[in-house]
C-alpha cells in the first residue's frame, strides 16, 4: 500500500511539473514608432505648345510628414513538456514554442502631401516678351490613417498596406491672343496667334507599407542562467505558429565535465522588416486649342484633355525595421555525463534533467544580461525620427516637350534680333517692332469643361488602378 501511495505521489508531482512547464507564457511587446519628414522637390516646364508662345507650369511638392507606429504584443508558450529525469537526445529532442501574435499599428500622414503650383501664359517674340499669371495656388491632400494590424497578424505572409488620395484644386478657362505688328508711319498686323485652354490642378499621394514578420528565438547553452554575446546564440525561425527547437550537443568551448549542470536556453524574438514608400505628385490636366497666322501662313492645333504637366517626387522610402526581444528566456537545466567506452562498445555523452528538482525544471530568468530590443532607426530607442532625402523628381505630360518656335527668328535668339517676314512671302522685309497681348474669348475643344471634369475623374481612377496593380 505504501509503495502505491509513493508511486501516486510521484506521478502527481511529475504531472504538476509537466503542466507547469507546458503553461509558461512569455510576452514580447512589439511597440515602436518612426516619424519621417520629407524635403521639397521643385521643377518647371514649358512653355507649351511653342517655345515662344504658350503656357508654363512650375511646382514644388513634398509628401509631408509620415508617422508609422506598431504596438500590441506576441505571446510565446512552451508547448512541450519537460520532466525531471528526462534525457535529452541531440538531434531528436524537440522543444516546441508556440506563438500568437496580436499586433496593432498604423501609418498616419499628417500633414499630408502639399504643393504649390504656378502657371503663366507667356510669349517671347524676338525682343518682345510678356507674361500673364493664370494660376498660383497651394494644393493639399487631407492626410490619411491606415491600420497595419490585419496585415501584421496574417498567419503566413503579410500583404502590403496601401493608401491613395487624390484632390482636385482650382482651375481656369481662358484665352489669350498676341498680335505682332510692323509699324512705319502706320502699324499693320503681320502675325497673330490665339490660344484657348481649360487648365485644372490636382495633387496625389500614394503610401505603401510592406511588412515582413519573422517569429523565432535565440538558442544557446551556458554554465549559468545568463546571456552573453560570447555565447554565440543561434537563431531558430518559426512557422505557422510554432518554433521547433531541436536540441544539439553543447559546444566543446563550454568546457563541461561529468556531473556538471549546464543550461539549454532560448529567448523569444520578433523581427519586423517593413519598407515604407511615400510618393506625391502634382498634375495639371489641360485641353488646349490654338490658331495662328504668321506672315501669311496659318493653321490650327488642338490637344484634348490630358496631363499638360506632372511633377512626381518619386518613390521616397525608408525602412521601418525593428527587433523585439523578450525580457526573460526559457532555461532548461541539464546534467552532463561524458561518453565512455568499454571493451566492446562506446557510449555517447548524456544530458539529463536533474531528477532531484522539486519544482518546474523550466525557469524564465531575465535581468540586464538579456539583449534589448532594437528600434526602427537602429539602436535601442524604439521611437525615432528620420529625414528622407528628396529624390531628383521627374516631370511628364504632353507639355514637357514643345513644338519649337512658332515665329521664325534668328538662329541665335540670345541677340534678340527683330523677326522679319521671310523671303517668298508677301511680308518680306517687314519686321515686327510691336507686340500686343489681349485676352480673347476661349475657344476650347467642344465640351471642354465636360472633358476636364471627366478627365480628372479618370485620372483619380487610374491612380487607384495603378496602386492596386
CSV table of C-alpha atoms in Angstrom, one decimal:
chain,number,residue,atom,x,y,z
A,1,UNK,CA,0.0,0.0,0.0
A,2,UNK,CA,2.8,2.4,0.9
A,3,UNK,CA,4.5,1.7,-2.4
A,4,UNK,CA,1.3,2.6,-4.3
A,5,UNK,CA,1.0,5.8,-2.3
A,6,UNK,CA,4.6,6.8,-3.1
A,7,UNK,CA,4.0,6.0,-6.8
A,8,UNK,CA,0.8,8.0,-6.9
A,9,UNK,CA,2.5,10.9,-5.2
A,10,UNK,CA,5.4,10.8,-7.6
A,11,UNK,CA,3.1,10.6,-10.6
A,12,UNK,CA,1.2,13.7,-9.4
A,13,UNK,CA,4.4,15.6,-8.9
A,14,UNK,CA,5.6,14.8,-12.4
A,15,UNK,CA,2.2,15.7,-13.8
A,16,UNK,CA,2.2,19.1,-12.0
A,17,UNK,CA,5.8,19.7,-13.3
A,18,UNK,CA,4.7,18.9,-16.8
A,19,UNK,CA,1.6,21.2,-16.6
A,20,UNK,CA,3.7,24.0,-15.2
A,21,UNK,CA,6.4,23.7,-17.9
A,22,UNK,CA,3.7,23.4,-20.6
A,23,UNK,CA,1.8,26.6,-19.5
A,24,UNK,CA,4.7,29.0,-19.2
A,25,UNK,CA,4.0,32.1,-21.3
A,26,UNK,CA,6.4,34.9,-22.2
A,27,UNK,CA,5.1,38.1,-23.7
A,28,UNK,CA,7.1,40.2,-26.2
A,29,UNK,CA,5.9,43.8,-26.6
A,30,UNK,CA,6.0,45.0,-30.2
A,31,UNK,CA,5.7,48.7,-29.8
A,32,UNK,CA,7.8,51.2,-31.8
A,33,UNK,CA,7.4,54.3,-33.8
A,34,UNK,CA,9.2,56.3,-36.5
A,35,UNK,CA,8.4,59.7,-37.9
A,36,UNK,CA,9.6,60.6,-41.4
A,37,UNK,CA,9.9,64.1,-42.7
A,38,UNK,CA,10.5,64.9,-46.4
A,39,UNK,CA,12.2,67.6,-48.4
A,40,UNK,CA,10.7,69.6,-51.3
A,41,UNK,CA,11.0,68.7,-54.9
A,42,UNK,CA,10.7,71.6,-57.4
A,43,UNK,CA,10.8,71.7,-61.2
A,44,UNK,CA,9.2,73.6,-64.1
A,45,UNK,CA,8.3,73.0,-67.7
A,46,UNK,CA,7.1,74.9,-70.7
A,47,UNK,CA,6.0,76.9,-72.4
A,48,UNK,CA,3.8,74.7,-74.5
A,49,UNK,CA,2.8,74.3,-77.3
A,50,UNK,CA,5.6,76.5,-78.7
A,51,UNK,CA,8.8,77.7,-77.1
A,52,UNK,CA,8.0,81.3,-77.9
A,53,UNK,CA,4.3,81.2,-77.1
A,54,UNK,CA,2.2,79.1,-74.7
A,55,UNK,CA,1.6,78.0,-71.1
A,56,UNK,CA,4.3,77.4,-68.5
A,57,UNK,CA,3.9,75.4,-65.2
A,58,UNK,CA,6.2,75.3,-62.2
A,59,UNK,CA,5.5,73.4,-59.0
A,60,UNK,CA,7.0,72.4,-55.6
A,61,UNK,CA,5.7,69.3,-53.9
A,62,UNK,CA,6.5,67.3,-50.7
A,63,UNK,CA,4.9,64.2,-49.2
A,64,UNK,CA,4.6,66.0,-45.9
A,65,UNK,CA,5.1,64.1,-42.6
A,66,UNK,CA,4.5,60.4,-42.1
A,67,UNK,CA,4.3,58.7,-38.7
A,68,UNK,CA,4.5,54.9,-38.5
A,69,UNK,CA,3.7,53.0,-35.3
A,70,UNK,CA,3.4,49.4,-34.2
A,71,UNK,CA,2.0,48.2,-30.9
A,72,UNK,CA,0.5,45.1,-29.3
A,73,UNK,CA,2.4,42.0,-28.3
A,74,UNK,CA,3.2,38.4,-29.2
A,75,UNK,CA,2.7,35.6,-26.6
A,76,UNK,CA,5.0,32.7,-26.6
A,77,UNK,CA,4.1,29.5,-24.8
A,78,UNK,CA,6.2,26.3,-24.2
A,79,UNK,CA,4.1,23.6,-25.8
A,80,UNK,CA,6.5,20.7,-25.0
A,81,UNK,CA,6.6,19.0,-21.6
A,82,UNK,CA,9.9,18.8,-19.6
A,83,UNK,CA,10.1,16.4,-16.6
A,84,UNK,CA,12.7,15.7,-14.0
A,85,UNK,CA,14.9,12.7,-15.0
A,86,UNK,CA,14.2,13.2,-18.7
A,87,UNK,CA,17.1,12.6,-21.1
A,88,UNK,CA,17.7,14.9,-24.0
A,89,UNK,CA,19.0,13.3,-27.2
A,90,UNK,CA,20.9,15.5,-29.6
A,91,UNK,CA,19.1,15.8,-32.9
A,92,UNK,CA,15.9,14.2,-31.6
A,93,UNK,CA,14.6,16.0,-28.6
A,94,UNK,CA,12.5,18.9,-29.8
A,95,UNK,CA,11.1,21.7,-27.6
A,96,UNK,CA,8.2,23.4,-29.4
A,97,UNK,CA,7.5,27.0,-28.6
A,98,UNK,CA,4.1,28.3,-29.8
A,99,UNK,CA,3.4,31.9,-30.6
A,100,UNK,CA,0.3,34.0,-31.0
A,101,UNK,CA,0.8,37.5,-32.5
A,102,UNK,CA,-1.6,40.3,-31.5
A,103,UNK,CA,-0.2,43.4,-33.4
A,104,UNK,CA,-1.7,46.8,-33.6
A,105,UNK,CA,-0.3,49.7,-35.6
A,106,UNK,CA,-0.9,52.2,-38.3
A,107,UNK,CA,0.7,54.8,-40.6
A,108,UNK,CA,-0.6,58.4,-40.5
A,109,UNK,CA,0.1,61.1,-43.0
A,110,UNK,CA,-0.3,64.4,-41.1
A,111,UNK,CA,0.1,66.8,-42.6
A,112,UNK,CA,-0.5,65.1,-45.9
A,113,UNK,CA,1.3,65.9,-49.2
A,114,UNK,CA,1.3,69.6,-50.1
A,115,UNK,CA,2.4,71.6,-53.1
A,116,UNK,CA,2.4,75.0,-54.7
A,117,UNK,CA,1.6,75.4,-58.4
A,118,UNK,CA,2.0,78.4,-60.7
A,119,UNK,CA,1.1,78.6,-64.3
A,120,UNK,CA,1.6,81.5,-66.7
A,121,UNK,CA,0.7,82.4,-70.3
A,122,UNK,CA,3.9,83.8,-71.9
A,123,UNK,CA,5.3,85.0,-75.2
A,124,UNK,CA,8.8,85.7,-76.2
A,125,UNK,CA,8.9,87.0,-79.8
A,126,UNK,CA,12.3,88.5,-80.7
A,127,UNK,CA,13.0,91.4,-78.4
A,128,UNK,CA,9.4,91.4,-77.1
A,129,UNK,CA,8.2,89.3,-74.2
A,130,UNK,CA,5.3,89.3,-71.8
A,131,UNK,CA,3.7,87.1,-69.1
A,132,UNK,CA,0.2,86.8,-67.5
A,133,UNK,CA,-0.4,84.7,-64.4
A,134,UNK,CA,-3.1,82.1,-64.8
A,135,UNK,CA,-2.8,80.1,-61.5
A,136,UNK,CA,-0.8,80.4,-58.3
A,137,UNK,CA,-2.3,78.1,-55.8
A,138,UNK,CA,-1.5,75.8,-52.9
A,139,UNK,CA,-2.6,72.2,-53.1
A,140,UNK,CA,-3.0,69.8,-50.1
A,141,UNK,CA,-4.2,66.3,-49.5
A,142,UNK,CA,-6.2,65.8,-46.3
A,143,UNK,CA,-3.8,63.1,-44.9
A,144,UNK,CA,-4.7,59.5,-44.2
A,145,UNK,CA,-4.6,57.0,-41.4
A,146,UNK,CA,-4.3,53.3,-42.3
A,147,UNK,CA,-4.2,50.4,-39.9
A,148,UNK,CA,-1.4,47.8,-40.1
A,149,UNK,CA,-2.8,45.2,-37.6
A,150,UNK,CA,-4.6,43.0,-40.1
A,151,UNK,CA,-1.5,42.7,-42.3
A,152,UNK,CA,0.9,42.1,-39.4
A,153,UNK,CA,-1.3,39.4,-37.9
A,154,UNK,CA,-1.6,37.5,-41.2
A,155,UNK,CA,-0.7,33.9,-40.5
A,156,UNK,CA,1.6,33.3,-43.4
A,157,UNK,CA,2.5,36.4,-45.5
A,158,UNK,CA,1.8,39.9,-44.5
A,159,UNK,CA,0.2,41.7,-47.5
A,160,UNK,CA,1.2,45.2,-48.4
A,161,UNK,CA,-0.9,48.0,-46.9
A,162,UNK,CA,-1.6,50.9,-49.3
A,163,UNK,CA,-3.4,54.2,-49.3
A,164,UNK,CA,-4.1,56.6,-52.1
A,165,UNK,CA,-5.7,60.1,-52.1
A,166,UNK,CA,-6.3,62.5,-54.9
A,167,UNK,CA,-7.6,66.1,-54.6
A,168,UNK,CA,-8.6,68.3,-57.4
A,169,UNK,CA,-7.8,72.0,-56.9
A,170,UNK,CA,-8.9,75.2,-58.7
A,171,UNK,CA,-8.8,75.5,-62.5
A,172,UNK,CA,-9.3,78.2,-65.1
A,173,UNK,CA,-10.7,78.5,-68.6
A,174,UNK,CA,-9.2,81.4,-70.6
A,175,UNK,CA,-7.8,82.5,-73.9
A,176,UNK,CA,-5.1,84.9,-74.9
A,177,UNK,CA,-4.0,86.3,-78.2
A,178,UNK,CA,-1.0,88.1,-79.5
A,179,UNK,CA,-0.7,90.5,-82.4
A,180,UNK,CA,2.6,91.2,-83.9
A,181,UNK,CA,2.8,94.4,-85.9
A,182,UNK,CA,5.2,96.1,-88.3
A,183,UNK,CA,5.0,99.9,-87.8
A,184,UNK,CA,6.2,102.5,-90.1
A,185,UNK,CA,4.1,105.6,-90.0
A,186,UNK,CA,1.1,103.3,-89.5
A,187,UNK,CA,1.0,99.8,-88.0
A,188,UNK,CA,0.0,96.7,-89.8
A,189,UNK,CA,-0.6,93.3,-88.3
A,190,UNK,CA,1.8,90.8,-89.8
A,191,UNK,CA,1.3,87.9,-87.4
A,192,UNK,CA,-1.2,86.8,-84.8
A,193,UNK,CA,-2.0,83.8,-82.7
A,194,UNK,CA,-4.8,82.8,-80.3
A,195,UNK,CA,-4.5,80.1,-77.6
A,196,UNK,CA,-7.6,78.9,-75.6
A,197,UNK,CA,-7.4,76.4,-72.8
A,198,UNK,CA,-9.0,74.7,-69.9
A,199,UNK,CA,-6.5,74.1,-67.1
A,200,UNK,CA,-7.1,72.2,-63.9
A,201,UNK,CA,-4.9,71.2,-60.9
A,202,UNK,CA,-4.6,68.0,-58.9
A,203,UNK,CA,-2.4,66.6,-56.2
A,204,UNK,CA,-2.0,62.9,-55.4
A,205,UNK,CA,-0.4,60.9,-52.6
A,206,UNK,CA,0.4,57.2,-52.5
A,207,UNK,CA,1.7,55.4,-49.5
A,208,UNK,CA,2.6,51.7,-49.3
A,209,UNK,CA,4.0,49.8,-46.3
A,210,UNK,CA,5.1,46.2,-47.0
A,211,UNK,CA,5.7,44.3,-43.7
A,212,UNK,CA,7.6,41.1,-43.3
A,213,UNK,CA,7.5,39.5,-39.8
A,214,UNK,CA,9.7,36.6,-38.5
A,215,UNK,CA,9.0,34.9,-35.2
A,216,UNK,CA,11.8,32.9,-33.6
A,217,UNK,CA,14.1,32.5,-30.7
A,218,UNK,CA,17.8,32.8,-29.9
A,219,UNK,CA,19.2,29.4,-28.6
A,220,UNK,CA,22.4,29.0,-26.6
A,221,UNK,CA,24.0,26.8,-23.9
A,222,UNK,CA,25.6,28.2,-20.8
A,223,UNK,CA,27.0,27.1,-17.5
A,224,UNK,CA,24.9,29.8,-15.7
A,225,UNK,CA,21.5,31.1,-16.3
A,226,UNK,CA,22.7,34.2,-18.1
A,227,UNK,CA,23.0,35.5,-21.7
A,228,UNK,CA,26.1,36.9,-23.2
A,229,UNK,CA,27.0,37.8,-26.8
A,230,UNK,CA,30.1,35.5,-26.3
A,231,UNK,CA,27.6,32.6,-26.0
A,232,UNK,CA,27.2,32.8,-29.8
A,233,UNK,CA,23.4,32.2,-29.9
A,234,UNK,CA,21.8,30.5,-32.9
A,235,UNK,CA,18.6,32.0,-34.3
A,236,UNK,CA,15.7,29.5,-35.0
A,237,UNK,CA,12.9,30.8,-37.1
A,238,UNK,CA,9.3,29.6,-36.6
A,239,UNK,CA,6.5,28.9,-39.0
A,240,UNK,CA,2.7,28.8,-38.7
A,241,UNK,CA,2.6,29.5,-35.0
A,242,UNK,CA,5.4,27.1,-33.9
A,243,UNK,CA,9.1,27.3,-33.3
A,244,UNK,CA,10.8,23.8,-33.3
A,245,UNK,CA,14.0,24.0,-31.2
A,246,UNK,CA,16.0,20.8,-31.9
A,247,UNK,CA,18.4,20.1,-29.1
A,248,UNK,CA,22.0,19.9,-30.1
A,249,UNK,CA,25.1,18.8,-28.2
A,250,UNK,CA,26.7,21.8,-26.3
A,251,UNK,CA,29.9,23.2,-27.9
A,252,UNK,CA,33.2,21.9,-26.6
A,253,UNK,CA,34.1,25.5,-25.8
A,254,UNK,CA,31.7,25.3,-22.9
A,255,UNK,CA,34.3,23.0,-21.2
A,256,UNK,CA,31.8,20.7,-19.5
A,257,UNK,CA,32.9,18.0,-17.1
A,258,UNK,CA,31.0,14.9,-16.0
A,259,UNK,CA,28.4,15.7,-13.3
A,260,UNK,CA,28.3,19.4,-14.2
A,261,UNK,CA,25.0,21.2,-14.7
A,262,UNK,CA,24.6,23.4,-17.7
A,263,UNK,CA,21.5,25.2,-19.2
A,264,UNK,CA,19.8,25.0,-22.5
A,265,UNK,CA,18.3,28.4,-23.2
A,266,UNK,CA,16.0,30.1,-25.8
A,267,UNK,CA,14.9,33.7,-25.9
A,268,UNK,CA,11.7,34.6,-27.9
A,269,UNK,CA,12.3,37.2,-30.6
A,270,UNK,CA,10.1,39.0,-33.1
A,271,UNK,CA,11.7,40.6,-36.2
A,272,UNK,CA,10.0,43.2,-38.3
A,273,UNK,CA,11.3,44.5,-41.7
A,274,UNK,CA,8.9,47.0,-43.3
A,275,UNK,CA,9.9,49.3,-46.2
A,276,UNK,CA,7.6,52.3,-46.4
A,277,UNK,CA,7.1,54.3,-49.6
A,278,UNK,CA,5.6,57.7,-49.7
A,279,UNK,CA,5.0,59.4,-53.1
A,280,UNK,CA,3.4,62.7,-54.0
A,281,UNK,CA,2.6,64.1,-57.5
A,282,UNK,CA,1.2,67.3,-58.9
A,283,UNK,CA,-0.8,67.2,-62.1
A,284,UNK,CA,-2.0,69.9,-64.5
A,285,UNK,CA,-4.8,68.4,-66.6
A,286,UNK,CA,-5.5,70.7,-69.6
A,287,UNK,CA,-7.0,70.9,-73.0
A,288,UNK,CA,-5.6,73.4,-75.5
A,289,UNK,CA,-6.7,74.7,-78.9
A,290,UNK,CA,-4.7,77.2,-80.9
A,291,UNK,CA,-4.9,79.1,-84.2
A,292,UNK,CA,-2.3,81.3,-85.9
A,293,UNK,CA,-1.5,83.4,-89.0
A,294,UNK,CA,2.2,84.1,-89.3
A,295,UNK,CA,3.4,86.2,-92.3
A,296,UNK,CA,0.6,84.8,-94.4
A,297,UNK,CA,0.9,81.2,-93.3
A,298,UNK,CA,-1.9,79.9,-91.0
A,299,UNK,CA,-3.0,76.8,-89.2
A,300,UNK,CA,-4.5,75.4,-86.0
A,301,UNK,CA,-3.7,72.8,-83.5
A,302,UNK,CA,-5.6,71.1,-80.6
A,303,UNK,CA,-4.7,68.9,-77.7
A,304,UNK,CA,-7.5,67.1,-75.9
A,305,UNK,CA,-7.7,66.8,-72.2
A,306,UNK,CA,-4.6,65.1,-70.6
A,307,UNK,CA,-1.8,66.0,-68.2
A,308,UNK,CA,-0.1,69.1,-69.6
A,309,UNK,CA,2.4,68.8,-66.8
A,310,UNK,CA,3.2,66.4,-64.0
A,311,UNK,CA,5.8,66.6,-61.2
A,312,UNK,CA,6.5,63.4,-59.2
A,313,UNK,CA,8.7,63.2,-56.1
A,314,UNK,CA,9.4,59.6,-56.9
A,315,UNK,CA,9.1,56.7,-54.5
A,316,UNK,CA,10.8,58.2,-51.5
A,317,UNK,CA,11.2,55.4,-49.0
A,318,UNK,CA,12.6,54.5,-45.6
A,319,UNK,CA,12.9,51.2,-43.7
A,320,UNK,CA,10.9,50.5,-40.5
A,321,UNK,CA,13.0,47.7,-39.2
A,322,UNK,CA,12.8,46.6,-35.5
A,323,UNK,CA,13.8,43.5,-33.5
A,324,UNK,CA,11.7,42.9,-30.4
A,325,UNK,CA,13.2,40.6,-27.7
A,326,UNK,CA,11.6,39.2,-24.6
A,327,UNK,CA,12.9,40.4,-21.3
A,328,UNK,CA,13.0,36.8,-20.0
A,329,UNK,CA,14.1,33.5,-21.6
A,330,UNK,CA,13.3,29.8,-21.2
A,331,UNK,CA,16.1,27.9,-19.4
A,332,UNK,CA,16.3,24.1,-19.0
A,333,UNK,CA,18.8,22.6,-16.6
A,334,UNK,CA,20.7,19.5,-17.8
A,335,UNK,CA,23.3,17.3,-16.1
A,336,UNK,CA,26.2,16.4,-18.3
A,337,UNK,CA,27.8,13.0,-18.3
A,338,UNK,CA,30.7,12.4,-20.7
A,339,UNK,CA,30.7,9.4,-23.0
A,340,UNK,CA,32.5,6.3,-22.1
A,341,UNK,CA,34.0,3.3,-23.9
A,342,UNK,CA,34.1,-0.3,-22.7
A,343,UNK,CA,35.8,-3.2,-24.4
A,344,UNK,CA,33.0,-3.9,-26.9
A,345,UNK,CA,31.4,-0.5,-27.4
A,346,UNK,CA,31.4,3.3,-26.8
A,347,UNK,CA,28.6,5.3,-25.4
A,348,UNK,CA,27.9,8.9,-26.1
A,349,UNK,CA,27.5,11.7,-23.7
A,350,UNK,CA,24.2,12.0,-21.9
A,351,UNK,CA,22.1,15.1,-21.0
A,352,UNK,CA,19.5,14.6,-18.3
A,353,UNK,CA,17.2,16.9,-16.5
A,354,UNK,CA,18.2,16.7,-12.8
A,355,UNK,CA,16.0,14.1,-11.1
A,356,UNK,CA,16.1,15.9,-7.7
A,357,UNK,CA,14.3,19.0,-8.9
A,358,UNK,CA,11.2,19.6,-6.7
A,359,UNK,CA,9.7,22.3,-8.9
A,360,UNK,CA,9.3,23.3,-12.5
A,361,UNK,CA,12.5,22.3,-14.3
A,362,UNK,CA,12.0,25.1,-16.9
A,363,UNK,CA,12.5,28.6,-15.5
A,364,UNK,CA,12.4,32.0,-17.1
A,365,UNK,CA,15.2,34.1,-15.8
A,366,UNK,CA,15.8,37.6,-17.1
A,367,UNK,CA,17.8,40.6,-16.0
A,368,UNK,CA,20.1,43.1,-17.5
A,369,UNK,CA,22.0,40.4,-19.4
A,370,UNK,CA,19.1,39.8,-21.8
A,371,UNK,CA,19.7,41.6,-25.1
A,372,UNK,CA,17.4,44.5,-25.5
A,373,UNK,CA,15.1,45.3,-28.5
A,374,UNK,CA,16.4,47.4,-31.3
A,375,UNK,CA,14.4,50.3,-32.8
A,376,UNK,CA,13.4,51.1,-36.4
A,377,UNK,CA,16.3,53.6,-36.7
A,378,UNK,CA,18.8,51.2,-35.2
A,379,UNK,CA,20.0,51.3,-31.6
A,380,UNK,CA,17.9,50.7,-28.5
A,381,UNK,CA,15.5,53.6,-29.0
A,382,UNK,CA,12.1,52.3,-30.1
A,383,UNK,CA,10.8,55.8,-31.0
A,384,UNK,CA,12.8,57.8,-33.5
A,385,UNK,CA,12.8,60.3,-36.4
A,386,UNK,CA,14.3,60.1,-39.8
A,387,UNK,CA,14.6,62.8,-42.6
A,388,UNK,CA,14.1,61.3,-46.0
A,389,UNK,CA,16.4,62.8,-48.6
A,390,UNK,CA,14.3,64.0,-51.6
A,391,UNK,CA,14.8,62.4,-54.9
A,392,UNK,CA,15.5,64.3,-58.1
A,393,UNK,CA,11.8,64.2,-59.1
A,394,UNK,CA,10.6,63.7,-62.6
A,395,UNK,CA,8.4,65.7,-64.9
A,396,UNK,CA,6.0,64.4,-67.5
A,397,UNK,CA,2.9,65.2,-69.5
A,398,UNK,CA,2.5,66.2,-73.1
A,399,UNK,CA,3.6,69.8,-72.3
A,400,UNK,CA,7.1,68.7,-71.2
A,401,UNK,CA,8.4,68.8,-74.8
A,402,UNK,CA,7.3,71.6,-77.1
A,403,UNK,CA,7.0,72.1,-80.8
A,404,UNK,CA,9.8,74.6,-81.2
A,405,UNK,CA,9.2,78.3,-82.1
A,406,UNK,CA,6.1,79.4,-83.8
A,407,UNK,CA,7.5,82.7,-85.0
A,408,UNK,CA,10.5,82.5,-87.3
A,409,UNK,CA,13.7,84.1,-85.9
A,410,UNK,CA,17.4,84.4,-86.0
A,411,UNK,CA,19.3,81.1,-85.2
A,412,UNK,CA,20.9,83.0,-82.3
A,413,UNK,CA,17.9,84.1,-80.2
A,414,UNK,CA,20.2,85.4,-77.5
A,415,UNK,CA,20.8,88.5,-79.6
A,416,UNK,CA,17.0,89.2,-79.6
A,417,UNK,CA,17.1,90.2,-83.3
A,418,UNK,CA,14.0,91.5,-84.9
A,419,UNK,CA,11.7,89.0,-86.6
A,420,UNK,CA,11.1,89.8,-90.3
A,421,UNK,CA,9.0,88.3,-93.0
A,422,UNK,CA,10.9,85.6,-94.8
A,423,UNK,CA,11.7,85.6,-98.5
A,424,UNK,CA,8.9,84.3,-100.6
A,425,UNK,CA,6.1,85.8,-98.5
A,426,UNK,CA,4.0,89.0,-99.0
A,427,UNK,CA,5.7,90.4,-95.9
A,428,UNK,CA,9.3,90.1,-97.0
A,429,UNK,CA,11.3,93.0,-95.5
A,430,UNK,CA,8.6,93.8,-92.9
A,431,UNK,CA,9.9,93.4,-89.4
A,432,UNK,CA,7.9,93.1,-86.1
A,433,UNK,CA,8.5,96.0,-83.9
A,434,UNK,CA,5.4,95.9,-81.7
A,435,UNK,CA,3.6,93.1,-80.0
A,436,UNK,CA,0.2,93.3,-78.2
A,437,UNK,CA,-1.3,90.7,-75.9
A,438,UNK,CA,-5.0,90.7,-75.4
A,439,UNK,CA,-7.5,88.4,-73.7
A,440,UNK,CA,-9.9,86.7,-76.0
A,441,UNK,CA,-12.9,84.5,-75.8
A,442,UNK,CA,-11.9,80.9,-75.1
A,443,UNK,CA,-12.5,78.6,-78.0
A,444,UNK,CA,-11.7,75.2,-76.4
A,445,UNK,CA,-12.4,71.9,-77.9
A,446,UNK,CA,-16.2,71.1,-77.9
A,447,UNK,CA,-17.3,70.2,-74.4
A,448,UNK,CA,-14.0,71.3,-72.9
A,449,UNK,CA,-15.5,71.8,-69.5
A,450,UNK,CA,-17.1,68.4,-69.5
A,451,UNK,CA,-13.9,66.8,-70.8
A,452,UNK,CA,-12.0,68.4,-67.9
A,453,UNK,CA,-14.3,67.0,-65.3
A,454,UNK,CA,-14.3,63.6,-66.8
A,455,UNK,CA,-10.6,63.6,-67.3
A,456,UNK,CA,-10.0,64.5,-63.6
A,457,UNK,CA,-12.2,61.6,-62.5
A,458,UNK,CA,-10.4,59.3,-64.9
A,459,UNK,CA,-7.0,60.3,-63.5
A,460,UNK,CA,-8.2,59.6,-60.0
A,461,UNK,CA,-9.5,56.2,-61.1
A,462,UNK,CA,-6.3,55.4,-63.0
A,463,UNK,CA,-4.2,56.2,-59.8
A,464,UNK,CA,-6.3,53.7,-57.9
A,465,UNK,CA,-5.8,51.0,-60.6
A,466,UNK,CA,-2.0,51.6,-60.7
A,467,UNK,CA,-1.8,51.2,-56.9
A,468,UNK,CA,-3.8,48.1,-56.9
A,469,UNK,CA,-1.6,46.6,-59.6
